[in-house]
PDB file of C-alpha atoms and ligand atoms in Angstrom:
ATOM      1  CA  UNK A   1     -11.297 -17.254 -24.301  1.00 42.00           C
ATOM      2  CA  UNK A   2      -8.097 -16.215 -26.183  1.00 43.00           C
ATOM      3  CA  UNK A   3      -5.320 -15.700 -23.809  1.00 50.00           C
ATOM      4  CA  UNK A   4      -4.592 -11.868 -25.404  1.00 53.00           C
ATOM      5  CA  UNK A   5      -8.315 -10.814 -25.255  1.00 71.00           C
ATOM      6  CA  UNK A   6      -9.010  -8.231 -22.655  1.00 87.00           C
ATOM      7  CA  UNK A   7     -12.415  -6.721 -22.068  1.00 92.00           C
ATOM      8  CA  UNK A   8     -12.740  -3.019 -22.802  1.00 96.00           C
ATOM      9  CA  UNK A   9     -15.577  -0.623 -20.762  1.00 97.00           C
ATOM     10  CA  UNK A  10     -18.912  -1.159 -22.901  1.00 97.00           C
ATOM     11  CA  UNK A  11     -19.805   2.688 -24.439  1.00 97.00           C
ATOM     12  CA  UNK A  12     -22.847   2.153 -22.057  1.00 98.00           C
ATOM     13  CA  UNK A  13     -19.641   1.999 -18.953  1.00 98.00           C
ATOM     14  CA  UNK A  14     -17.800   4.770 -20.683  1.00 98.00           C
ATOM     15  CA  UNK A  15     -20.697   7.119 -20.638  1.00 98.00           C
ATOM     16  CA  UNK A  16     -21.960   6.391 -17.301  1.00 98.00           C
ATOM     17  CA  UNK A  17     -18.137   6.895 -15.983  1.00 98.00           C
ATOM     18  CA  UNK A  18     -18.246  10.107 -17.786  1.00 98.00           C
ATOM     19  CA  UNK A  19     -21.340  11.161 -16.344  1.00 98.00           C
ATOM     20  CA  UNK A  20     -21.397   9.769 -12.470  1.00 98.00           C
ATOM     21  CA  UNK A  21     -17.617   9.873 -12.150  1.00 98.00           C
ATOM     22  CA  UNK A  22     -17.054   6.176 -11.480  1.00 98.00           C
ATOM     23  CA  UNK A  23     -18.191   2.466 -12.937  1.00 98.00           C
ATOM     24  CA  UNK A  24     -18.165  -1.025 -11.771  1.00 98.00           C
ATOM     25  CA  UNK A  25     -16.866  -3.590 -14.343  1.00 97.00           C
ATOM     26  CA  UNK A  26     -18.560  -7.258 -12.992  1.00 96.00           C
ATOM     27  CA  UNK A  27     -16.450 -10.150 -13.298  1.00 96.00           C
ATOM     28  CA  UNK A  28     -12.905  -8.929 -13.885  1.00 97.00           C
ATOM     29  CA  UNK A  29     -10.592 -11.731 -11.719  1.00 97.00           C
ATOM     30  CA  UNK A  30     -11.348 -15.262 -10.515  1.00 97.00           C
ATOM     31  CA  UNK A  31     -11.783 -14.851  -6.512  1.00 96.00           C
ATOM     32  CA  UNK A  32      -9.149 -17.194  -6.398  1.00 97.00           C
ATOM     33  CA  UNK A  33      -6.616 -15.145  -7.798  1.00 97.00           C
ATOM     34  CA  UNK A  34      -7.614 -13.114  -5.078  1.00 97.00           C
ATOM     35  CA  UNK A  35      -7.345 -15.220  -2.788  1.00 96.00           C
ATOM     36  CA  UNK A  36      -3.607 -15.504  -3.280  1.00 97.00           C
ATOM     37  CA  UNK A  37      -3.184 -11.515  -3.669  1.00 96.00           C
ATOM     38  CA  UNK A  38      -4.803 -11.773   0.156  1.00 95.00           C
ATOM     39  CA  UNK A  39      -1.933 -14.214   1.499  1.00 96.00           C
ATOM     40  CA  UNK A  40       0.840 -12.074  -0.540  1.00 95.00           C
ATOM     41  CA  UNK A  41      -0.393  -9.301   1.855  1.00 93.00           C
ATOM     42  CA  UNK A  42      -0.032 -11.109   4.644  1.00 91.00           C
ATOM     43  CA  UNK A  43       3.605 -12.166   4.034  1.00 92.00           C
ATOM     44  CA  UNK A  44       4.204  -8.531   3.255  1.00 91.00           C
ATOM     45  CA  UNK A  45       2.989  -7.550   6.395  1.00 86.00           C
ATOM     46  CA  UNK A  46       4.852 -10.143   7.782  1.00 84.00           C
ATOM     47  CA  UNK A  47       8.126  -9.268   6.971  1.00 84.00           C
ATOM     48  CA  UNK A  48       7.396  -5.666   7.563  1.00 73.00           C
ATOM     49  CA  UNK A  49       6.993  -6.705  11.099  1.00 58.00           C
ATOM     50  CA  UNK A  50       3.204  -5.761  10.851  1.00 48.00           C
ATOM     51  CA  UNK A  51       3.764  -2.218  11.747  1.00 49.00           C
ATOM     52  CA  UNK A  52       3.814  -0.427   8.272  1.00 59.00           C
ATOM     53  CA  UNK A  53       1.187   2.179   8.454  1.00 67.00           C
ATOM     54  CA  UNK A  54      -0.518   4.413  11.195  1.00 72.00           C
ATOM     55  CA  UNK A  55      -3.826   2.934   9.840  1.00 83.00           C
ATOM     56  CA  UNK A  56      -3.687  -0.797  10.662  1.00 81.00           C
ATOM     57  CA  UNK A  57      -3.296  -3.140   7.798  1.00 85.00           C
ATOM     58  CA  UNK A  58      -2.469  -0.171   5.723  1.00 89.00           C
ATOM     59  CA  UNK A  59       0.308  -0.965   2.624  1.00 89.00           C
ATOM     60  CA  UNK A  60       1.577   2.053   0.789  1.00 89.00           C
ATOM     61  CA  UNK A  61       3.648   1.841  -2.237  1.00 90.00           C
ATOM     62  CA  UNK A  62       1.500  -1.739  -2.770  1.00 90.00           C
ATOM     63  CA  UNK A  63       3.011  -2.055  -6.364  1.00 90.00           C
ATOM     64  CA  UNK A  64       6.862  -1.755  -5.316  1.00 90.00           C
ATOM     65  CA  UNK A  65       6.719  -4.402  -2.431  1.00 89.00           C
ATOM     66  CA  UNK A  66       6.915  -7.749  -4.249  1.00 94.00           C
ATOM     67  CA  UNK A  67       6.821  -9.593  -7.955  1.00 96.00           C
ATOM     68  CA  UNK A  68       3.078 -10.217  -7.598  1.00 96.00           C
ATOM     69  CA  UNK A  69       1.624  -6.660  -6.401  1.00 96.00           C
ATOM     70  CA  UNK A  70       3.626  -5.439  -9.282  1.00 97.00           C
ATOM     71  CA  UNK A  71       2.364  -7.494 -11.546  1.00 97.00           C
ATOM     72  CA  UNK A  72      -1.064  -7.092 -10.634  1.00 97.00           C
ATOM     73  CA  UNK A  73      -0.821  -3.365 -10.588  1.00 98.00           C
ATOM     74  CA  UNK A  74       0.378  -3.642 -14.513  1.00 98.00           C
ATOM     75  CA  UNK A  75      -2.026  -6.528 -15.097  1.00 98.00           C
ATOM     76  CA  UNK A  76      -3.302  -5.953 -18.896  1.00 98.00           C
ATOM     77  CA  UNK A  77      -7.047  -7.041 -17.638  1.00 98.00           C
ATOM     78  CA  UNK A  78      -7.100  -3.548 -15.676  1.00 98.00           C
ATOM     79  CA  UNK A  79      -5.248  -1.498 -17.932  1.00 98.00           C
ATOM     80  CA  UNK A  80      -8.144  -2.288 -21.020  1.00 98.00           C
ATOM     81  CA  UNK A  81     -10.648  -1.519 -18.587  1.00 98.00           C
ATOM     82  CA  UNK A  82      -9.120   1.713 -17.701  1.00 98.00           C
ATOM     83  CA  UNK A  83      -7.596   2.681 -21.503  1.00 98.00           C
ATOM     84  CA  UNK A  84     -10.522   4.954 -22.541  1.00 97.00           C
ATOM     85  CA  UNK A  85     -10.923   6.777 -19.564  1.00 98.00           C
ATOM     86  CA  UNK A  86      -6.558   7.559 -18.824  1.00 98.00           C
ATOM     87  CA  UNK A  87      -5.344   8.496 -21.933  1.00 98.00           C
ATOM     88  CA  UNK A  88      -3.577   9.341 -24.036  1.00 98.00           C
ATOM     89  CA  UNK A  89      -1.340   6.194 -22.917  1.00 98.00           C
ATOM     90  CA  UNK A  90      -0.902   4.973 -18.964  1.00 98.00           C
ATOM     91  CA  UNK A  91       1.504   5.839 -16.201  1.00 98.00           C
ATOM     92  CA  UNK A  92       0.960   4.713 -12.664  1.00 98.00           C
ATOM     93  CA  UNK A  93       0.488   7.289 -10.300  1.00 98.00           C
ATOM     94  CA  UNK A  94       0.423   5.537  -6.831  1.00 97.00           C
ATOM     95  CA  UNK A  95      -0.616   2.111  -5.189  1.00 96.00           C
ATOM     96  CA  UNK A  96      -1.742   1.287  -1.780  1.00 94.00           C
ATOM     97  CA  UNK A  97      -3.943  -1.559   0.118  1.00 95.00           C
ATOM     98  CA  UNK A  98      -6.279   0.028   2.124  1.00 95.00           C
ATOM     99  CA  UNK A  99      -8.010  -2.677   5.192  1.00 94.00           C
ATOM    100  CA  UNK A 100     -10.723  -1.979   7.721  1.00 95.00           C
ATOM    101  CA  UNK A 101      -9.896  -4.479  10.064  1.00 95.00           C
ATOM    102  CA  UNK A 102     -12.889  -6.644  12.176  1.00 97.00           C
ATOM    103  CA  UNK A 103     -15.118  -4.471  14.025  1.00 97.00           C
ATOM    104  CA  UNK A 104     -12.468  -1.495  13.043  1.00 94.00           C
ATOM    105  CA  UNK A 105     -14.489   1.975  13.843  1.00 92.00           C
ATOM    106  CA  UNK A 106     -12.163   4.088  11.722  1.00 86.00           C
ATOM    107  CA  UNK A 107     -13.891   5.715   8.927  1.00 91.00           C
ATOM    108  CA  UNK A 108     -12.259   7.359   5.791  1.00 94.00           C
ATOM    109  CA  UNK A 109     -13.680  10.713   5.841  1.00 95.00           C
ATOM    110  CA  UNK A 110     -15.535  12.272   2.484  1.00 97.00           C
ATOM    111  CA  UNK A 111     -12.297  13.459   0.269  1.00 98.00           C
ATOM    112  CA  UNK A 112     -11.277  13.596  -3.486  1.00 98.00           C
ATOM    113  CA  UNK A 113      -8.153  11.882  -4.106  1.00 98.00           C
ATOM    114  CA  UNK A 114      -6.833  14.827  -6.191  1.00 98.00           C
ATOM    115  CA  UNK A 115      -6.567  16.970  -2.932  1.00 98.00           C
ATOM    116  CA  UNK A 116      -3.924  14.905  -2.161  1.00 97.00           C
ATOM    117  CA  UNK A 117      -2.666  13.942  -6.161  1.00 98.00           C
ATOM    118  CA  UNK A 118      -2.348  17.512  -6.719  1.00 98.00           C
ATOM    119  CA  UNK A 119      -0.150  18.148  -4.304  1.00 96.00           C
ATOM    120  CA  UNK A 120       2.586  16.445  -6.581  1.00 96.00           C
ATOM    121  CA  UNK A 121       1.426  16.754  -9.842  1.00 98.00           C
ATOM    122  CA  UNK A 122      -1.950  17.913 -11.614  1.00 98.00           C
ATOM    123  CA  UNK A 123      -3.490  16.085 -14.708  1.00 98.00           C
ATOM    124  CA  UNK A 124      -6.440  15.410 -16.586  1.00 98.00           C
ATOM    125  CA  UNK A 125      -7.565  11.670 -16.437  1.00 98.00           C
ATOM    126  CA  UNK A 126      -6.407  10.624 -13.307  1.00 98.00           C
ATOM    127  CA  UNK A 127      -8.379   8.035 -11.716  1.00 98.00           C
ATOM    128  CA  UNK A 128      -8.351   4.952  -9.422  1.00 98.00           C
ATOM    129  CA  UNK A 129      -9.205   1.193  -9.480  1.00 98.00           C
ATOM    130  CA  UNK A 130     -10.754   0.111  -5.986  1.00 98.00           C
ATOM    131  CA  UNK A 131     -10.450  -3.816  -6.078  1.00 98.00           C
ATOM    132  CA  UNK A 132     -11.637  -5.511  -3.290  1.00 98.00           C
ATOM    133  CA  UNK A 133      -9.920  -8.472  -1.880  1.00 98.00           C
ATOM    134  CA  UNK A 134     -13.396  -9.802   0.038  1.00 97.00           C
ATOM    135  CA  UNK A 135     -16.986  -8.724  -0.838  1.00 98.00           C
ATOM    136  CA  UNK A 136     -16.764  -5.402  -0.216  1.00 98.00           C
ATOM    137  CA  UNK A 137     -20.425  -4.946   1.838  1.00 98.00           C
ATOM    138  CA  UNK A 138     -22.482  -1.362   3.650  1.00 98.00           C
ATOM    139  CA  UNK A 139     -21.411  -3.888   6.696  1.00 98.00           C
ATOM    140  CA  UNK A 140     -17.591  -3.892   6.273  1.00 98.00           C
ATOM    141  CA  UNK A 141     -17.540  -0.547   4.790  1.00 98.00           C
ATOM    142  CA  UNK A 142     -17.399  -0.746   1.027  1.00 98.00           C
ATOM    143  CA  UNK A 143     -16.787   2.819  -0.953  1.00 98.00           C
ATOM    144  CA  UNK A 144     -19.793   5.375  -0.931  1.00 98.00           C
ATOM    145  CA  UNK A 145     -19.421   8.263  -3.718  1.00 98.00           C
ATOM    146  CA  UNK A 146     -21.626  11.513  -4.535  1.00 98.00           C
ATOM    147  CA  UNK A 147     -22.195  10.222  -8.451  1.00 98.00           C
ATOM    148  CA  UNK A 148     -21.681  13.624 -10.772  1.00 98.00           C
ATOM    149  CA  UNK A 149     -19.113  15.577  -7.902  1.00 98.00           C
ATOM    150  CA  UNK A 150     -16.562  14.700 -10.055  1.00 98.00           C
ATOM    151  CA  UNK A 151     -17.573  17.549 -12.547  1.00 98.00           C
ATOM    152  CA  UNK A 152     -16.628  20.398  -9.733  1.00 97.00           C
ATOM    153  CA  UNK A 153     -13.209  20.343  -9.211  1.00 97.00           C
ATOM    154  CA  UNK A 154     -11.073  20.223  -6.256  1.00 98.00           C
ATOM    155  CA  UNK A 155     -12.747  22.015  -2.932  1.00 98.00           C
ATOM    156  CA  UNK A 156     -11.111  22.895  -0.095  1.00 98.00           C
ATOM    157  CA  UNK A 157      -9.691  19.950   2.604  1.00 98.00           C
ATOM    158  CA  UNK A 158      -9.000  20.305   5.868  1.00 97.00           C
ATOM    159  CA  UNK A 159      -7.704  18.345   8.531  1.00 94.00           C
ATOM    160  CA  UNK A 160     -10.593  16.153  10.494  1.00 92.00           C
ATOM    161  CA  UNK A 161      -9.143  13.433  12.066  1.00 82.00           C
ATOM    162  CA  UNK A 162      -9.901   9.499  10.795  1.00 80.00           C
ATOM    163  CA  UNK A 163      -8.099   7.504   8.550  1.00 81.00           C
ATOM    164  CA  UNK A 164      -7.320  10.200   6.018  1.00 85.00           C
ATOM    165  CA  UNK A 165      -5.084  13.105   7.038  1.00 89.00           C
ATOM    166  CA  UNK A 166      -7.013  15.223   5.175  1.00 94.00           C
ATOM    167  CA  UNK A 167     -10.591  15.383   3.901  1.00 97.00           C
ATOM    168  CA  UNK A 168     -13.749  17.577   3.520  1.00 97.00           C
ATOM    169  CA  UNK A 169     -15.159  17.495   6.548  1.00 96.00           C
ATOM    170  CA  UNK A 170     -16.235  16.130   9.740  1.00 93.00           C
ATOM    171  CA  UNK A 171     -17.113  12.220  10.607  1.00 89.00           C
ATOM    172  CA  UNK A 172     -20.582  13.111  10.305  1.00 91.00           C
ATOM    173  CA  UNK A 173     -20.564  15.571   7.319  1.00 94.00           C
ATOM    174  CA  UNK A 174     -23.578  14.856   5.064  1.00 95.00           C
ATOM    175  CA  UNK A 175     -22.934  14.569   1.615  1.00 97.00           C
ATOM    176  CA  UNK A 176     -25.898  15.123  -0.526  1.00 98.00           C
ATOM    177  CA  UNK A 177     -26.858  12.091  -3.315  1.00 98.00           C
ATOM    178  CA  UNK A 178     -24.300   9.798  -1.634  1.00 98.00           C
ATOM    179  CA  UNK A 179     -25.027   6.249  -2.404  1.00 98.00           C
ATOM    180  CA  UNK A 180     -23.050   3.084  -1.217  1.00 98.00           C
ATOM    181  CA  UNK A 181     -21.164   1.289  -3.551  1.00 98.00           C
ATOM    182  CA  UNK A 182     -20.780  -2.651  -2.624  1.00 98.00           C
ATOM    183  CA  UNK A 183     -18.372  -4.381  -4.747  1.00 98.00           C
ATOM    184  CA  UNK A 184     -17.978  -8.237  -5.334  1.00 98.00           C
ATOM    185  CA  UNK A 185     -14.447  -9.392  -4.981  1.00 98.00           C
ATOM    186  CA  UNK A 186     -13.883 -10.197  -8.756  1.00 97.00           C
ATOM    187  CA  UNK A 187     -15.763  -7.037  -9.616  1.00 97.00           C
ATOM    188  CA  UNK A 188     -13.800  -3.269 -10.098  1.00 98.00           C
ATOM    189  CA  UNK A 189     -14.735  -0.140  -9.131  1.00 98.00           C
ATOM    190  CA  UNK A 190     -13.059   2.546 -11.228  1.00 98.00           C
ATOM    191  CA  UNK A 191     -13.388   6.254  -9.917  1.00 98.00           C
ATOM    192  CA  UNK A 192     -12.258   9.536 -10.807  1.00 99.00           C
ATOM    193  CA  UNK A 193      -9.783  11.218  -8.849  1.00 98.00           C
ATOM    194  CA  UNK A 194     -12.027  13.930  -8.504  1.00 98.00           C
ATOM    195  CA  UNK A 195     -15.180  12.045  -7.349  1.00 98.00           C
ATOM    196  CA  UNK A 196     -15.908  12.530  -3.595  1.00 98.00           C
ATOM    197  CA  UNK A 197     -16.041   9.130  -1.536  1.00 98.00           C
ATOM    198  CA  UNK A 198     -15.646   7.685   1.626  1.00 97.00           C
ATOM    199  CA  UNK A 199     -15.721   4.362   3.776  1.00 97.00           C
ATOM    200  CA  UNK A 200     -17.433   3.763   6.866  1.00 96.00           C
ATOM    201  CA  UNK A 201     -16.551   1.237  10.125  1.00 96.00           C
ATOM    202  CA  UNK A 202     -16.175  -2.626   9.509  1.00 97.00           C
ATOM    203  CA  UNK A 203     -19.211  -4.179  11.485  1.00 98.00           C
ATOM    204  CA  UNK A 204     -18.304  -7.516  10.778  1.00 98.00           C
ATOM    205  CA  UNK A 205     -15.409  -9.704  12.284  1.00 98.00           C
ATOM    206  CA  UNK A 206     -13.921 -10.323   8.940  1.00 97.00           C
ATOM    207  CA  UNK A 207     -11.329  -8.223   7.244  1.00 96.00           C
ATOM    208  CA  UNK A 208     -12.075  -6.320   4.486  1.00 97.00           C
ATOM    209  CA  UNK A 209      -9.172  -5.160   2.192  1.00 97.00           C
ATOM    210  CA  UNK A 210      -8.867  -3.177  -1.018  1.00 97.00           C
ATOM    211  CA  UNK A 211      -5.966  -3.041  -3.605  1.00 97.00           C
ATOM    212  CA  UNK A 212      -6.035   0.547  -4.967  1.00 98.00           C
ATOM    213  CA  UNK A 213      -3.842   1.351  -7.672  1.00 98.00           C
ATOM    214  CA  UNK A 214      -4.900   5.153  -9.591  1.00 98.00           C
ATOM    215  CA  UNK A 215      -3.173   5.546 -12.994  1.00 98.00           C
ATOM    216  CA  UNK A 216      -2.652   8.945 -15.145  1.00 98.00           C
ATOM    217  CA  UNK A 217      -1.985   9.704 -18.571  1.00 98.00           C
ATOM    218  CA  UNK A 218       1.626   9.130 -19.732  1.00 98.00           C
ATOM    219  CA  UNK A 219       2.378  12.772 -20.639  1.00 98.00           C
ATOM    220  CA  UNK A 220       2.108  13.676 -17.012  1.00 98.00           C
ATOM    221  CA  UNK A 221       5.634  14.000 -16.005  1.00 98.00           C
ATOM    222  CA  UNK A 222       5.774  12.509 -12.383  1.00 98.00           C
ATOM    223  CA  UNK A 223       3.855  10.679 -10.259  1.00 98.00           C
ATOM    224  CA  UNK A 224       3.987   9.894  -6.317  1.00 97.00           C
ATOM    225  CA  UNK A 225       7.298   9.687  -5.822  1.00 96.00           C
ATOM    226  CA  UNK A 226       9.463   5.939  -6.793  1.00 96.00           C
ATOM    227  CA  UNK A 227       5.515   4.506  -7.742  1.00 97.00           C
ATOM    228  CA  UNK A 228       5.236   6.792 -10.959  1.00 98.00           C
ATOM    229  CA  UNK A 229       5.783   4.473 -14.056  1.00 98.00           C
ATOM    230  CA  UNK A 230       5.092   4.781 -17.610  1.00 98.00           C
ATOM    231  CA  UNK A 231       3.122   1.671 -18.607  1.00 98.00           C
ATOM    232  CA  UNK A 232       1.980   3.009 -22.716  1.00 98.00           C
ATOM    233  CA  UNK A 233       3.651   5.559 -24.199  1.00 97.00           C
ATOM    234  CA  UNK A 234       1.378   8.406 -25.314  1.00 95.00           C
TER     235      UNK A 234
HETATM  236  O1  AKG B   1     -10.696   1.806   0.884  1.00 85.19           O
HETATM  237  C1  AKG B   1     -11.223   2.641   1.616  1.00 85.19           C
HETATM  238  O2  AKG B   1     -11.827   2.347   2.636  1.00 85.19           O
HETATM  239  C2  AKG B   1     -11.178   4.089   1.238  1.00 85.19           C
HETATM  240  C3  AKG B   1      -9.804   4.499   0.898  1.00 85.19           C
HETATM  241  C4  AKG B   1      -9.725   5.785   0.193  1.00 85.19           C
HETATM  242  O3  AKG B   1     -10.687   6.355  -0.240  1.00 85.19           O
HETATM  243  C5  AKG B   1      -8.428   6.381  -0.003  1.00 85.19           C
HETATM  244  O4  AKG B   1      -7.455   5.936   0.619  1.00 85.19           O
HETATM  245  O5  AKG B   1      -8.329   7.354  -0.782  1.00 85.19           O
END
């Protein structure tokens, strides 16, 4: 393959994006690429003295703390997979690694990232990449999502408890139509910042980590804080 060939969403992955709110794109990064993203993290964590968030394992700011999470969060593979979906052009809003450490019973509660986004800036297109650094597995809690809840806007959050300080309800809040989403590492989940999800416990004894970076259109004028950068002009 030609070094400057990127793969774009099919029309058949545009539409279903469009319609359920989120799309996995198969085959995206070689696992050991990966790999090496997964030991980065530990040397951040590392020299952060392995204390960095109140939810263990947690990196915020992911694409500020070294060379190679910034490069990955600009990496030219993600932004043509994301290009017809956050337009017109591509700013980062945010980037974070999320973990669920071995046998970790901390759950994510059911939330829509915009309840949060909002709170700095609104826009249209925003959405997130959800890459996971391991098979991402219903054992050690990969994303589930309520396909189409993207299409009712923001409801109201409250504080619950868990890993998220604020979300839509209880631990054991039922979301109708929910469905699991298990990710390969080398596969990319792309969601809409509107689309309700949530992770449940780690059951295994392996980690399981994500690199989550969630991009806006370019005419939005801030993002979250020191993370927000322009990547294509409008
Ligand atoms: O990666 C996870 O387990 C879920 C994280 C998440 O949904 C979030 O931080 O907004």
């Amino acid at each position: 393959m030609c070094d400057n060939v990127y793969q774009n969403l099919t029309m058949a992955e545009l539409d279903f994006y469009h319609e359920n709110g989120y799309v996995v794109a198969s085959n995206v990064f070689p696992v050991v690429e990966l790999s090496k993203i997964d030991r980065e993290i530990d040397r951040i964590r590392d020299a952060d003295g392995g204390d960095i968030h109140r939810n263990p394992g947690w990196v915020m700011s992911l694409g500020l703390r070294s060379e190679i999470t910034r490069a990955f969060a600009q990496d030219e593979r993600i932004l043509s997979l994301v290009e017809e979906v956050v337009t017109p052009g591509i700013a980062i809003y945010s980037g974070k690694l999320t973990t669920k450490m071995p046998h970790a019973m901390d759950i994510c509660h059911w939330h829509q990232d915009d309840a949060y986004y909002n709170d700095h800036v609104a826009s249209e297109t925003r959405m997130s990449v959800w890459i996971p650094l391991q098979d991402a597995t219903l054992e050690n809690g990969c994303l589930w999502v309520v396909p189409g809840s993207h299409k009712g806007g923001v409801v109201e959050h409250g504080s619950y408890g868990g890993q998220c300080p604020k979300s839509m309800g209880p631990p054991d809040m039922v979301a109708e139509g929910a469905i699991a989403c298990p990710v390969k590492a080398g596969d990319m989940l792309l969601f809409s910042a509107e689309l309700w999800h949530h992770s449940k416990e780690n059951r295994t004894d392996q980690i399981r980590r994500a690199f989550i970076v969630s991009y806006q259109e370019a005419t939005v004028p801030r993002g979250n804080g020191d993370q927000w950068k322009i990547l294509r002009s409008a």
